[in-house]
Short mmCIF file of C-alpha atoms and ligand atoms in Angstrom, two decimals:
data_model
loop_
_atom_site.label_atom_id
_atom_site.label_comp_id
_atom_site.label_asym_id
_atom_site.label_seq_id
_atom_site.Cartn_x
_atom_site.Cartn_y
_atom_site.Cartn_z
CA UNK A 1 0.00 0.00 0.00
CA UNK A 2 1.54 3.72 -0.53
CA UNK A 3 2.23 6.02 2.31
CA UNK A 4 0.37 8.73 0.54
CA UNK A 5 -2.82 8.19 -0.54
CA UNK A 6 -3.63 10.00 -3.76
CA UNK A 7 -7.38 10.68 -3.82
CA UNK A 8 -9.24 11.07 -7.80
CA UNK A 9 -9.85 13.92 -6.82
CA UNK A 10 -6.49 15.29 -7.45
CA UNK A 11 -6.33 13.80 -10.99
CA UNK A 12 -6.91 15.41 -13.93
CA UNK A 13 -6.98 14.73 -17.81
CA UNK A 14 -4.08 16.45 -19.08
CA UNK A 15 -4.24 17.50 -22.91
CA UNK A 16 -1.27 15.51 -25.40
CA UNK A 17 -2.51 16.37 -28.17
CA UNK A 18 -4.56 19.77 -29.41
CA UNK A 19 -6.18 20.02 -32.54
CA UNK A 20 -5.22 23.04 -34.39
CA UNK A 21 -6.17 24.87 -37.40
CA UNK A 22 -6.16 24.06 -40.91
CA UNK A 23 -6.44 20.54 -38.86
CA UNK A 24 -2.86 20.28 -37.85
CA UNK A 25 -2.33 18.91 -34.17
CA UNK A 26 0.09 19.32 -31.42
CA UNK A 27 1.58 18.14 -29.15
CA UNK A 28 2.16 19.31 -25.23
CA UNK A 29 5.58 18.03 -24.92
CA UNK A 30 6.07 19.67 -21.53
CA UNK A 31 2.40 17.98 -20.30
CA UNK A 32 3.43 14.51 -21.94
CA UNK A 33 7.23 14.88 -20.16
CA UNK A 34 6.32 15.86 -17.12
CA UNK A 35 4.09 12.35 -16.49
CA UNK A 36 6.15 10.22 -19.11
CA UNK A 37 9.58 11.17 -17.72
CA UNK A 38 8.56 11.10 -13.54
CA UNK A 39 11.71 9.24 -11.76
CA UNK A 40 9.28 7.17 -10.59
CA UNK A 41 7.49 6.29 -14.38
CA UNK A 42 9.99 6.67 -17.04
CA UNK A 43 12.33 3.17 -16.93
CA UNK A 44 8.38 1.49 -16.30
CA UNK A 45 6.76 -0.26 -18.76
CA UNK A 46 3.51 1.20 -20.37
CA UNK A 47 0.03 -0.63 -20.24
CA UNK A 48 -2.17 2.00 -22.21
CA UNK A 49 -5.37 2.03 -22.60
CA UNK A 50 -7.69 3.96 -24.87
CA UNK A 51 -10.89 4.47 -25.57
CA UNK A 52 -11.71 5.48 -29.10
CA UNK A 53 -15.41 5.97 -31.60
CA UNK A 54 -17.63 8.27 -32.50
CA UNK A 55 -18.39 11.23 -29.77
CA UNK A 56 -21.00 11.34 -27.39
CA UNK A 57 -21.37 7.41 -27.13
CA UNK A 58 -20.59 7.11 -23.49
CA UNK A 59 -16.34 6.97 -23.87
CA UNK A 60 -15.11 9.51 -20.91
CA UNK A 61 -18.00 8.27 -19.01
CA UNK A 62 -16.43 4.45 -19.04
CA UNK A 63 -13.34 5.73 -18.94
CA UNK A 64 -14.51 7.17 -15.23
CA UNK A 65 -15.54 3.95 -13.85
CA UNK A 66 -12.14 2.34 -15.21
CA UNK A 67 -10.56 5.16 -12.61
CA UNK A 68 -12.38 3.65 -9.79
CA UNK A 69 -11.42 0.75 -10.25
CA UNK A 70 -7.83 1.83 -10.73
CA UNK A 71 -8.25 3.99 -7.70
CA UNK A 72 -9.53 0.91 -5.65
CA UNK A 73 -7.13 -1.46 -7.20
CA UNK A 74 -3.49 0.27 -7.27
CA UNK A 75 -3.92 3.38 -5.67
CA UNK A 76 -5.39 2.07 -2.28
CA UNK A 77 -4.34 -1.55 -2.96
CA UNK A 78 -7.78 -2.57 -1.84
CA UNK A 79 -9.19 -6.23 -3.28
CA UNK A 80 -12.81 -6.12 -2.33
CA UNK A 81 -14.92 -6.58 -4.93
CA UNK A 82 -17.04 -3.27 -4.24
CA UNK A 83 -15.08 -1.04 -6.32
CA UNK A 84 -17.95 0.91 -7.91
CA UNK A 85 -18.21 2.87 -4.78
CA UNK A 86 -20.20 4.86 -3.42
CA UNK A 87 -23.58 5.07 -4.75
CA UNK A 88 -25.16 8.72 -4.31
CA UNK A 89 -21.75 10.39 -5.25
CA UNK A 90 -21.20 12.43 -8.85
CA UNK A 91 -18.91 10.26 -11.48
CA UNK A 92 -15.39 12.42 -11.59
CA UNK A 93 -13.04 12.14 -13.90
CA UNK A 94 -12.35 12.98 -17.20
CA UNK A 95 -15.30 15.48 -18.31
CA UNK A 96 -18.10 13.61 -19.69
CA UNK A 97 -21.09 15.18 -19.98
CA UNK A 98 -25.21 15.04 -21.72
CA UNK A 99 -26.15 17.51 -24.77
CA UNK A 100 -24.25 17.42 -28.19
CA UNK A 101 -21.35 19.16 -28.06
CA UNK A 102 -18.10 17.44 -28.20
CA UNK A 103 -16.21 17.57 -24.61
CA UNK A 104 -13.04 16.12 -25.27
CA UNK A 105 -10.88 16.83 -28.49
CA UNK A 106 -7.68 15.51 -29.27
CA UNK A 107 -5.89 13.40 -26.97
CA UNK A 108 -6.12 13.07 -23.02
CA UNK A 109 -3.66 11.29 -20.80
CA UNK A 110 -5.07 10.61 -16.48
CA UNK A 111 -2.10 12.77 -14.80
CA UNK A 112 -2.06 9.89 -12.20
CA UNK A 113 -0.15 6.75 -13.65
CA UNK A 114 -1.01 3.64 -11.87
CA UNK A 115 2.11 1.47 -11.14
CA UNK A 116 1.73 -2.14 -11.27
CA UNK A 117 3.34 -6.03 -11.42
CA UNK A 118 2.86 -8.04 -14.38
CA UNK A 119 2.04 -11.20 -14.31
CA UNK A 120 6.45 -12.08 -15.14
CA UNK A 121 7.12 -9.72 -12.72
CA UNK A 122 7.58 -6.28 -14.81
CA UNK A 123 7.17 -3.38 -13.42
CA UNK A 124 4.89 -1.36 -15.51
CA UNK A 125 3.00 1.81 -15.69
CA UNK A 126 -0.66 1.80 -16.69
CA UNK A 127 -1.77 5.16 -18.32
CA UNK A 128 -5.52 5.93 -19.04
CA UNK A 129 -6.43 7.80 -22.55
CA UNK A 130 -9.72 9.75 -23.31
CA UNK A 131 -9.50 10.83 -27.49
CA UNK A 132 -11.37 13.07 -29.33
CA UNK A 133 -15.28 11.30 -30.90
CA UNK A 134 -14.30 10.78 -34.30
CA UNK A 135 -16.21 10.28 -37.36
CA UNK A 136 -18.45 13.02 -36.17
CA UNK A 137 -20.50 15.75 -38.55
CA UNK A 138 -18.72 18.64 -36.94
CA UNK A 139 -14.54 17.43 -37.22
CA UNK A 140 -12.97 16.56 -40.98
CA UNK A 141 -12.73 12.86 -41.57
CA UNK A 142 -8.92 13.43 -41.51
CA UNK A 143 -8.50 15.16 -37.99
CA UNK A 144 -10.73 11.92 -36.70
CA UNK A 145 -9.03 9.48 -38.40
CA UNK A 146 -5.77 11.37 -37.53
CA UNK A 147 -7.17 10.91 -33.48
CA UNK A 148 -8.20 7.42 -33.95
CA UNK A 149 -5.18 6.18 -36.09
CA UNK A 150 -2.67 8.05 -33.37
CA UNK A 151 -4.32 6.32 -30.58
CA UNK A 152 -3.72 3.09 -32.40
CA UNK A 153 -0.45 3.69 -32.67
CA UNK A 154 0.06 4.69 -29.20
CA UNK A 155 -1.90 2.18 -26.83
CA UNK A 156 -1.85 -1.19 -26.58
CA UNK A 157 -5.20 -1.58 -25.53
CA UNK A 158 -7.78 0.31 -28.20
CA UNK A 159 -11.10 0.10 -26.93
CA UNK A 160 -12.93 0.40 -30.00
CA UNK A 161 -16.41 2.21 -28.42
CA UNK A 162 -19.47 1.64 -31.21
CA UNK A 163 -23.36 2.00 -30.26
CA UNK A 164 -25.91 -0.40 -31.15
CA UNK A 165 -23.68 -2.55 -33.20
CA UNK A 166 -20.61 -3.45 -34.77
CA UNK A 167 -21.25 -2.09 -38.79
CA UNK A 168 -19.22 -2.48 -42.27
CA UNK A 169 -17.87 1.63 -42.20
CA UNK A 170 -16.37 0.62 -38.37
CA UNK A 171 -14.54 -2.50 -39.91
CA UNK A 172 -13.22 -0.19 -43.03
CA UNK A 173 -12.04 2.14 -40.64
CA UNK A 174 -9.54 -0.24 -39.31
CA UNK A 175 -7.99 -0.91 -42.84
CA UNK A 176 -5.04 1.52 -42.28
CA UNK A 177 -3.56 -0.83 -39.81
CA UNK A 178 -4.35 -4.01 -41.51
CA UNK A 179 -2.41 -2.49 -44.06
CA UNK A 180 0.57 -1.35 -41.69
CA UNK A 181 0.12 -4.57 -39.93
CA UNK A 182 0.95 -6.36 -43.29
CA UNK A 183 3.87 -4.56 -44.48
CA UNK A 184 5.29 -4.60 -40.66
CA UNK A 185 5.03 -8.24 -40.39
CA UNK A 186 6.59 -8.39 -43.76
CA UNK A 187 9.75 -6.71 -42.10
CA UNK A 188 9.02 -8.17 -38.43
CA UNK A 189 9.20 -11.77 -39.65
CA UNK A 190 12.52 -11.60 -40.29
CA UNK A 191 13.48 -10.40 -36.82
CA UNK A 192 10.20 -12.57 -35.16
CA UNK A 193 8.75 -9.44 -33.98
CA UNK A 194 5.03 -11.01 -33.76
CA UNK A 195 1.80 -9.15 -34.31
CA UNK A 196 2.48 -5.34 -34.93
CA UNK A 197 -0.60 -4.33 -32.62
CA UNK A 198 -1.76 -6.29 -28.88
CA UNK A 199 -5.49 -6.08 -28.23
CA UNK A 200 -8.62 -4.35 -29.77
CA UNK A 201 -11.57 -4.55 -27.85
CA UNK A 202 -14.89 -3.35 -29.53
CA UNK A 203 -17.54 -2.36 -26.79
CA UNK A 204 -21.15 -2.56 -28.31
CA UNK A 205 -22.69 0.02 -26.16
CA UNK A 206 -27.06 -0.01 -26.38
CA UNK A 207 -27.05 -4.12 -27.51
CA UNK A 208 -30.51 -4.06 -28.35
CA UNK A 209 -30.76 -8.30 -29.08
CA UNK A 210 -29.65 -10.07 -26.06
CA UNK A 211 -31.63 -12.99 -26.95
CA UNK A 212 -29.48 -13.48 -30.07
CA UNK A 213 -26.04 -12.39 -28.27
CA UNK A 214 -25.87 -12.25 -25.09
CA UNK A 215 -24.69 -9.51 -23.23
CA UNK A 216 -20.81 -9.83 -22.03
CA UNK A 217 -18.18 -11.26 -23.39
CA UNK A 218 -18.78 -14.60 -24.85
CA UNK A 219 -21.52 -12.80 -26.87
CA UNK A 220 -19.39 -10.56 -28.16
CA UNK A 221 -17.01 -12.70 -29.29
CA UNK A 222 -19.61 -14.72 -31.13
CA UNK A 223 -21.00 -11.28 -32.41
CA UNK A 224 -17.94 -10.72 -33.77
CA UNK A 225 -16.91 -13.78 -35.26
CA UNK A 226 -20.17 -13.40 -37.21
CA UNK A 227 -19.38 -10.23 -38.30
CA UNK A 228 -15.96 -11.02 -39.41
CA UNK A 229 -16.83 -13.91 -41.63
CA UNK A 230 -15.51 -14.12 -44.97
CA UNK A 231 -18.22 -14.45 -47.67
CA UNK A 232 -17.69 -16.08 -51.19
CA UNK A 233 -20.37 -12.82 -52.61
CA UNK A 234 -18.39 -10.48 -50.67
CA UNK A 235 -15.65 -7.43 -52.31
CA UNK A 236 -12.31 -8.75 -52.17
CA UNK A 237 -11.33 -5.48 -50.00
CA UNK A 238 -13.96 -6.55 -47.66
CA UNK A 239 -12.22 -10.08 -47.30
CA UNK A 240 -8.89 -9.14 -47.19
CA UNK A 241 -9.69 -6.87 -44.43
CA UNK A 242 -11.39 -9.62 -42.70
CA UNK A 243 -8.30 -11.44 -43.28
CA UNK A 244 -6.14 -9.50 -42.02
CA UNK A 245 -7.72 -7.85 -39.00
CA UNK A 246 -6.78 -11.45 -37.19
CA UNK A 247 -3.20 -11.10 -38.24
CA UNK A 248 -3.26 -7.41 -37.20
CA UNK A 249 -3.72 -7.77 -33.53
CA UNK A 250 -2.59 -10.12 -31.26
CA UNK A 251 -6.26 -10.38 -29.11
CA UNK A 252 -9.40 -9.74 -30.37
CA UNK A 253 -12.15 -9.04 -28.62
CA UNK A 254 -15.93 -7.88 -27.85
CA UNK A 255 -17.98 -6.86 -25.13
CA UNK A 256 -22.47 -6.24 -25.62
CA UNK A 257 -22.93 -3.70 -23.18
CA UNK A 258 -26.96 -3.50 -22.23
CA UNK A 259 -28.60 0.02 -22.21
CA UNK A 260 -27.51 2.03 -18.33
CA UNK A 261 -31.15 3.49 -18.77
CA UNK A 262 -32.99 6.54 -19.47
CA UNK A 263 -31.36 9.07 -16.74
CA UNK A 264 -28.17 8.51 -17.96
CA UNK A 265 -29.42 8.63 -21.68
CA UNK A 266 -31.55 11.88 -21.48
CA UNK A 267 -31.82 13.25 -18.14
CA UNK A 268 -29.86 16.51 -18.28
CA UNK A 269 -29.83 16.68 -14.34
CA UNK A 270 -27.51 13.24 -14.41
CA UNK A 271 -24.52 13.76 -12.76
CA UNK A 272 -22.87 9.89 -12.62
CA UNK A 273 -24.95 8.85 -9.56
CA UNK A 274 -24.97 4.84 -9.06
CA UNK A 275 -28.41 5.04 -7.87
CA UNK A 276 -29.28 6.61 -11.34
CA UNK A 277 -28.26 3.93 -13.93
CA UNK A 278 -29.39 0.16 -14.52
CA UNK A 279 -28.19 -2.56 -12.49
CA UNK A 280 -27.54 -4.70 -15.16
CA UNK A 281 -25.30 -2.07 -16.59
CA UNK A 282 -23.25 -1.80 -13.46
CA UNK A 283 -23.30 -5.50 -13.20
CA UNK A 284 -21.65 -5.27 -17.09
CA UNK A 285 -19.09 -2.45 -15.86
CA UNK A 286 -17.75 -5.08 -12.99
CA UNK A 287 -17.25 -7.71 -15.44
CA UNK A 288 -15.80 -5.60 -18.36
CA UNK A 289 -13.72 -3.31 -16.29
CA UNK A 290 -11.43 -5.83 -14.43
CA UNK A 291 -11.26 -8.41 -17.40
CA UNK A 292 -9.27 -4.85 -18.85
CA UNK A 293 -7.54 -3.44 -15.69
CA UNK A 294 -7.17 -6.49 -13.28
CA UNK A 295 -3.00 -7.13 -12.85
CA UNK A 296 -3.27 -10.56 -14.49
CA UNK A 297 -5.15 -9.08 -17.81
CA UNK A 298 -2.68 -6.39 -18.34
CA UNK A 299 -1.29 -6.13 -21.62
CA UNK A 300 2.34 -4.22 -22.35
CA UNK A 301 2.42 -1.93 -25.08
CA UNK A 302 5.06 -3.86 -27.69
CA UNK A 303 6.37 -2.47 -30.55
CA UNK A 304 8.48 -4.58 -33.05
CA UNK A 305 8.49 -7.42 -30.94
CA UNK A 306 9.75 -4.88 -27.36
CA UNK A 307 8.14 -3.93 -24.64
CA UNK A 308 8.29 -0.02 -24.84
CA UNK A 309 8.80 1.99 -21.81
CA UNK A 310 7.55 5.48 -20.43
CA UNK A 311 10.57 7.60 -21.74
CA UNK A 312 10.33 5.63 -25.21
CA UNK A 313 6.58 6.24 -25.25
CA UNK A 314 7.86 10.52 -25.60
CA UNK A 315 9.59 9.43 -28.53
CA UNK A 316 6.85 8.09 -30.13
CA UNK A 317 4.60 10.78 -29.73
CA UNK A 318 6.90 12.61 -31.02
CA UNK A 319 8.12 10.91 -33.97
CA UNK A 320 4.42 9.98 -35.01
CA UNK A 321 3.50 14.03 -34.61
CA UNK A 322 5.76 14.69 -37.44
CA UNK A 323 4.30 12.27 -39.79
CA UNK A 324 0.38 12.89 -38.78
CA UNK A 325 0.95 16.31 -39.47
CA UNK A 326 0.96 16.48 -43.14
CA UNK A 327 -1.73 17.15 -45.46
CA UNK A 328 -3.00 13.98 -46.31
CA UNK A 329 -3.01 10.91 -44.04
CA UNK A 330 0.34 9.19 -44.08
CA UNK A 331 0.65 6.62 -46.12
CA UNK A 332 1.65 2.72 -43.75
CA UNK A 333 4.93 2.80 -45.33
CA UNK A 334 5.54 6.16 -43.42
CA UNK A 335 4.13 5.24 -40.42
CA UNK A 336 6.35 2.22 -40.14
CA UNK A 337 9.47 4.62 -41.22
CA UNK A 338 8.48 6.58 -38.39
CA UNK A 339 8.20 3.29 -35.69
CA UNK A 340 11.53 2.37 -37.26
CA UNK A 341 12.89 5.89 -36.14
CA UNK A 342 11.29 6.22 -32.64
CA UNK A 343 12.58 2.33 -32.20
CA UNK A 344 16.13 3.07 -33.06
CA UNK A 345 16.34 6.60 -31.32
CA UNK A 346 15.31 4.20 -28.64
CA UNK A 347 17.70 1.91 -28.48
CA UNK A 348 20.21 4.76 -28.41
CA UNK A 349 18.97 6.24 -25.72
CA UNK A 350 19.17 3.07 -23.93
CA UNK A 351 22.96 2.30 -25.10
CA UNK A 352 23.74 6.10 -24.44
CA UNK A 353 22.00 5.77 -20.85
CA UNK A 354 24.17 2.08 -20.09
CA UNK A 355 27.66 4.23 -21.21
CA UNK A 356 26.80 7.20 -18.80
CA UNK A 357 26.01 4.82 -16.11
CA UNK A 358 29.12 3.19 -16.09
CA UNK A 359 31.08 5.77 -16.78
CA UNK A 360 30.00 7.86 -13.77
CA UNK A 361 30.81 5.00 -12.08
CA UNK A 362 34.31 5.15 -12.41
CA UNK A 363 34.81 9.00 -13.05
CA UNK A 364 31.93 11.13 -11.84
CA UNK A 365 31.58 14.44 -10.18
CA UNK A 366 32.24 12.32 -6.60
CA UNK A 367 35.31 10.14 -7.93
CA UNK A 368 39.04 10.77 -7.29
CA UNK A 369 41.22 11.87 -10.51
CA UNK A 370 41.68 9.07 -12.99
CA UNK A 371 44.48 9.76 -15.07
CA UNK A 372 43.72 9.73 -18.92
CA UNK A 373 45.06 6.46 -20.31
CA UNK A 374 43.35 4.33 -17.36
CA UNK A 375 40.02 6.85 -18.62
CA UNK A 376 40.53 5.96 -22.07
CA UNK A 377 40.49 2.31 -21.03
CA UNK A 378 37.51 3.03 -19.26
CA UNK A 379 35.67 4.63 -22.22
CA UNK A 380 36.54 1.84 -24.29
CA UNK A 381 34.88 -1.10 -22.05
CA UNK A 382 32.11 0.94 -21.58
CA UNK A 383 31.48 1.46 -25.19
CA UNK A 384 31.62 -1.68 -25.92
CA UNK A 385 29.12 -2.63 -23.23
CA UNK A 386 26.65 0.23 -24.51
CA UNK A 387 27.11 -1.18 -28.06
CA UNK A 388 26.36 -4.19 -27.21
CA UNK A 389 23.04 -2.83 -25.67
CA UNK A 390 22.61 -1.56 -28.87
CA UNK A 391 23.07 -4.77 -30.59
CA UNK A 392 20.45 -6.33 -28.58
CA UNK A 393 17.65 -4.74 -28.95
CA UNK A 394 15.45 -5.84 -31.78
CA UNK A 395 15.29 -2.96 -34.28
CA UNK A 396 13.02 -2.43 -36.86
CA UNK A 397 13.45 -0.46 -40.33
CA UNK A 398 16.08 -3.14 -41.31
CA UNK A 399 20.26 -3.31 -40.98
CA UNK A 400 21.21 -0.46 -42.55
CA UNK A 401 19.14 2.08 -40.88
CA UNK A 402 20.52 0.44 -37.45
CA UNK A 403 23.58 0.63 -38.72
CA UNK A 404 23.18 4.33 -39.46
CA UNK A 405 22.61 4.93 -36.25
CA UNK A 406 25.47 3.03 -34.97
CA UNK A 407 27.31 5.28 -36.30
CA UNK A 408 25.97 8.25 -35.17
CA UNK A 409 26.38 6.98 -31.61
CA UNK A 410 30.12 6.24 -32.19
CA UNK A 411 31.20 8.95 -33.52
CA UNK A 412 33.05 10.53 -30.37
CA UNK A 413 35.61 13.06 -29.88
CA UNK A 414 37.17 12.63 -26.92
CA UNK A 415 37.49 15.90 -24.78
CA UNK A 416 38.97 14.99 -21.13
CA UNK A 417 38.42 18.51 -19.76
CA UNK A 418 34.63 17.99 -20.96
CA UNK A 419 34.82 14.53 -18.99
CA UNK A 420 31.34 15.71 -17.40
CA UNK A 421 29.45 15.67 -20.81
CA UNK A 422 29.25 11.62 -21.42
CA UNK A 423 26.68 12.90 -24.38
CA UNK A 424 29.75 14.39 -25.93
CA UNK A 425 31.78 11.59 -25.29
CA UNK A 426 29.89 8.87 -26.59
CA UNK A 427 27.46 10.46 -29.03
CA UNK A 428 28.44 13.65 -31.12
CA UNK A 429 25.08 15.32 -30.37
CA UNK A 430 21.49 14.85 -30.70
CA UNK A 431 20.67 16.90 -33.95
CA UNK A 432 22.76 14.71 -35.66
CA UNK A 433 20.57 11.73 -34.22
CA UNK A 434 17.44 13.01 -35.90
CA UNK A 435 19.08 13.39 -39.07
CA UNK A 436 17.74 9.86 -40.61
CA UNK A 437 20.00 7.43 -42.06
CA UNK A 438 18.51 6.09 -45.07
CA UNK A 439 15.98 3.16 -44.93
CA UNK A 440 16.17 0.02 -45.86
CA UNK A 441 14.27 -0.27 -49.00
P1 GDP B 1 -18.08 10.64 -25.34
O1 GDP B 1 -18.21 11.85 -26.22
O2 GDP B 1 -18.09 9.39 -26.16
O3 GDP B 1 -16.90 10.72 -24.42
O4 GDP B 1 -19.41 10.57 -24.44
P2 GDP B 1 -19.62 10.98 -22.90
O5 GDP B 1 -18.92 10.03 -22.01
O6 GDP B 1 -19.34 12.42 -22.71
O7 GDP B 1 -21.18 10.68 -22.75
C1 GDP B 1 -22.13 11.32 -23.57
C2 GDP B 1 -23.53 11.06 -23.05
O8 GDP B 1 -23.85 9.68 -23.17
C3 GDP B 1 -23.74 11.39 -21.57
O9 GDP B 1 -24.96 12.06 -21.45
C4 GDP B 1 -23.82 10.05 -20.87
O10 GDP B 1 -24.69 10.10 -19.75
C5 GDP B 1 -24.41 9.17 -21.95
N1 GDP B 1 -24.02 7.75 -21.86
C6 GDP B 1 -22.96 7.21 -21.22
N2 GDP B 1 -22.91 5.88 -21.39
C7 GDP B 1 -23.97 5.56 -22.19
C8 GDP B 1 -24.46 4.32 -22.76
O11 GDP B 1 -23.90 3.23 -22.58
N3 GDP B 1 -25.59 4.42 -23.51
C9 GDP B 1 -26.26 5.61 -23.74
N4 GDP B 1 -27.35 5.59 -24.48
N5 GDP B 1 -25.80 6.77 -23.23
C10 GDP B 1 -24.68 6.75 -22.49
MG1 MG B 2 -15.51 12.25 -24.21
#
C-alpha cells in the first residue's frame, strides 16, 4: 500500500494532443514529459489504454468507472470486490457530460499513472487515454481518423467504443492498420517481432438483441466472429480486411454492453450517480472493467516485438506528430518509417544511458582523478558494453538504418576537460541523431 494516498480527486486529464487549425495537431511536450519522464514512471513499462469511436457514445464516461477501479485497485491496494463505490456520489473524472457538443478533443492522458506487477514480474505503468469522438459531422474525416489512427499507434489496448452494433464503415475504418500490420510483419518476420498491434476490444454500447447475443463477453465474441466472416459474394477489400484484421492484432475481442437506462441517456440533471443507472449495466461495468484493468489481464504496449517503456513512449509521440501532421493521411509505409525511427532513437537512448552509467561510475563528479590512459580504457569497455546494448535490442526499419545509427552513436571526440558531458563523449550530439540514415528499401 503507498504512504500517501492520492485521492481522484487530485487527478486530472491532461491535454497531449490539441487540434489546431487548418487541422494540424500538437503536441504538449512539456504535459506529456512531465508524467512520461517522472523518476518514478519513465524506466516502467507502459500498459495504455484507450478508448476510441464516435463522440458522445458514453467513452469519458467508461473511462470514469475504469478510474475507480484503478483507484480501488493500485492506488489504495484494496481487493474487495465493491469497487464501484459509493452510490449517491457524482462520477469524476475525465469530463463527460449530456447535450451534443463534443467535450473532449484531441488526446487526453489521467495525470495519475497507476504502477503495477505483471504477471512475469515487470514493473509497468498503466496510463488511461480519453481521445477526441471521431467520425463526427462537426470534425474533418482526416482530424478523426488522424485521433483514432494516433491512438492506435500509441496504446496497446484500443477500446474500439461503437453503439448499437458493430457495422461495415467501423470495420473499413480499421484498414489503415491491416495495411501497416501487413507490411510490418513483412519486415518483423525476419526479426520474429510477432503481431504489430496487442489487443482491440470493440464495446457494443445499447445491444438491443440479447436474446441473439448475449450480453458480455462470450456474446461478443460470437458477435464478432459473425461479423468477421468471410463471404464467397463479398468485395475482395472486404475479405482481405477480414483477413487480415486477425493477423493485425494479437487479441481480439468484444464486449455487448446493455442500455444504463434513461437518466443517464436523457436526463440533463444526471450527474454519474450509481443510484441513477441500470443494475444490469453496473453489473456489465464489474465484469468488463477488471477483465481490462485487473493485474493478471494487463497487456504491455510492444512495438516490433519490445516492450516499450515510459521515456520511449515521448519518442513516439513525437516521432508519429511529425508524420500525422501532413496534409494527407500518411501513407503505412511512413508510419512504419516513423516506428523504425522512434525504435532506433530508442535503443540509443538506452545504449547512451548504459555508457553514462558506467562511466559515472568510475569518473563522476564524486570520484578521485583518474588519469587519462586508465580513462581511455575506461571509455573503451564501456562502449563496448553500450554497443552491445545496442546490438540487442530488436530494431526495426532493417540493418542499414541500425547501422546508421550506430554510427551516429560512435562517432566521439574525446574531450577529457569535458569529462562531465558523457553525451559528448559517446554520441556527437542529438541533432545529428534526428538526421535519418537512409531506410532500408
Ligand atoms: P463521449 O463523447 O463518447 O466521451 O461521451 P460521454 O462520455 O461524454 O457521454 C455522452 C452522453 O452519453 C452522456 O450524457 C452520458 O450520460 C451518456 N451515456 C454514457 N454511457 C452511455 C451508454 O452506454 N448508452 C447511452 N445511451 N448513453 C450513455
Ligand atoms: Mg468524451
Amino acid at each position: 500500500m503507498p504512504s500517501v494516498i492520492v485521492s481522484l480527486e487530485s487527478g486530472v486529464g491532461i491535454q497531449v494532443i490539441t487540434p489546431g487549425p487548418e487541422h494540424t495537431f500538437t503536441l504538449d511536450e512539456e504535459n506529456v514529459s512531465r508524467l512520461l519522464l517522472r523518476d518514478d514512471v519513465k524506466d516502467r513499462v507502459v500498459v495504455v489504454i484507450s478508448v476510441a469511436g464516435a463522440y458522445r457514445k458514453g467513452k469519458s464516461f467508461l473511462l470514469d468507472f475504469f478510474l475507480r477501479y484503478m483507484h480501488h485497485k493500485y492506488t489504495l491496494g484494496d481487493d474487495c470486490e465493491d469497487w464501484l463505490g459509493p452510490t449517491d456520489q457524482p462520477l469524476k473524472g475525465f469530463s463527460w457530460r449530456g447535450g451534443s457538443e463534443r467535450h473532449t478533443t484531441g488526446m487526453l492522458l489521467w495525470s495519475q499513472p497507476f504502477k503495477a506487477t505483471l504477471r512475469d514480474g515487470t514493473k509497468a505503468v498503466i496510463l488511461l487515454m480519453d481521445t477526441q469522438g471521431t467520425f463526427d459531422s462537426e470534425s474533418t474525416v482526416r482530424e478523426n481518423s488522424t485521433v483514432f489512427a494516433l491512438s492506435t499507434m500509441i496504446s496497446s489496448v484500443q477500446i474500439y467504443n461503437l453503439s448499437q452494433n458493430i457495422e461495415e464503415d467501423d470495420l473499413q475504418h480499421l484498414q489503415l492498420f491491416t495495411d501497416y500490420g501487413k507490411l510490418a510483419q513483412e519486415q518483423g518476420s525476419k526479426n520474429k517481432a510477432g503481431k504489430p498491434f496487442q489487443k482491440l476490444q470493440f464495446v457494443i454500447r445499447d445491444w438491443s438483441c440479447p436474446y441473439e447475443y448475449a450480453y458480455g463477453p462470450e456474446g461478443g465474441e460470437r458477435l464478432l466472429k459473425k461479423r468477421l466472416e468471410v463471404h464467397k459474394g463479398q468485395h475482395e477489400e472486404l475479405q482481405n480486411l477480414r483477413v487480415y484484421i486477425n493477423q493485425t492484432y494479437e487479441d481480439l475481442a468484444c464486449f455487448l454492453m446493455p442500455h444504463p437506462g434513461l437518466k443517464v441517456s436523457t436526463n440533463p440533471e444526471f450527474d454519474g450517480k450509481i443510484t441513477d443507472i441500470r443494475s444490469q449495466f453496473q453489473e456489465s461495468l464489474k465484469e468488463l472493467i477488471p477483465m481490462l484493468l485487473a493485474p493478471e489481464n494487463l497487456v504491455p504496449k510492444l512495438i516490433g516485438g519490445q516492450p516499450v517503456k515510459a521515456k520511449d513512449l515521448l519518442t513516439y509521440f513525437k516521432v508519429y506528430m511529425k508524420v500525422f501532421n501532413g496534409s494527407k493521411l500518411p501513407e503505412p509505409k511512413s508510419i512504419l518509417a516513423a516506428t523504425a525511427e522512434a525504435n532506433n532513437l530508442s535503443a540509443v537512448a538506452e545504449a547512451r544511458e548504459v555508457y553514462e552509467t558506467l562511466m559515472k561510475k568510475v569518473c563522476g563528479g564524486t570520484k578521485p582523478y583518474l588519469q587519462p590512459h586508465l580513462l581511455d580504457d575506461e571509455h573503451g569497455r564501456n562502449k563496448c558494453r553500450a554497443l552491445h546494448t545496442f546490438h540487442s535490442k530488436n530494431k526495426m526499419g532493417g540493418r542499414r538504418l541500425a547501422d546508421g545509427y550506430e554510427a551516429k552513436l560512435v562517432e566521439f571526440n574525446i574531450d577529457y576537460s569535458q569529462v562531465e558531458n558523457w553525451s559528448a563523449l559517446f554520441c556527437a550530439n542529438e541533432n545529428d541523431l534526428n538526421r535519418k540514415p537512409p531506410l532500408e528499401e
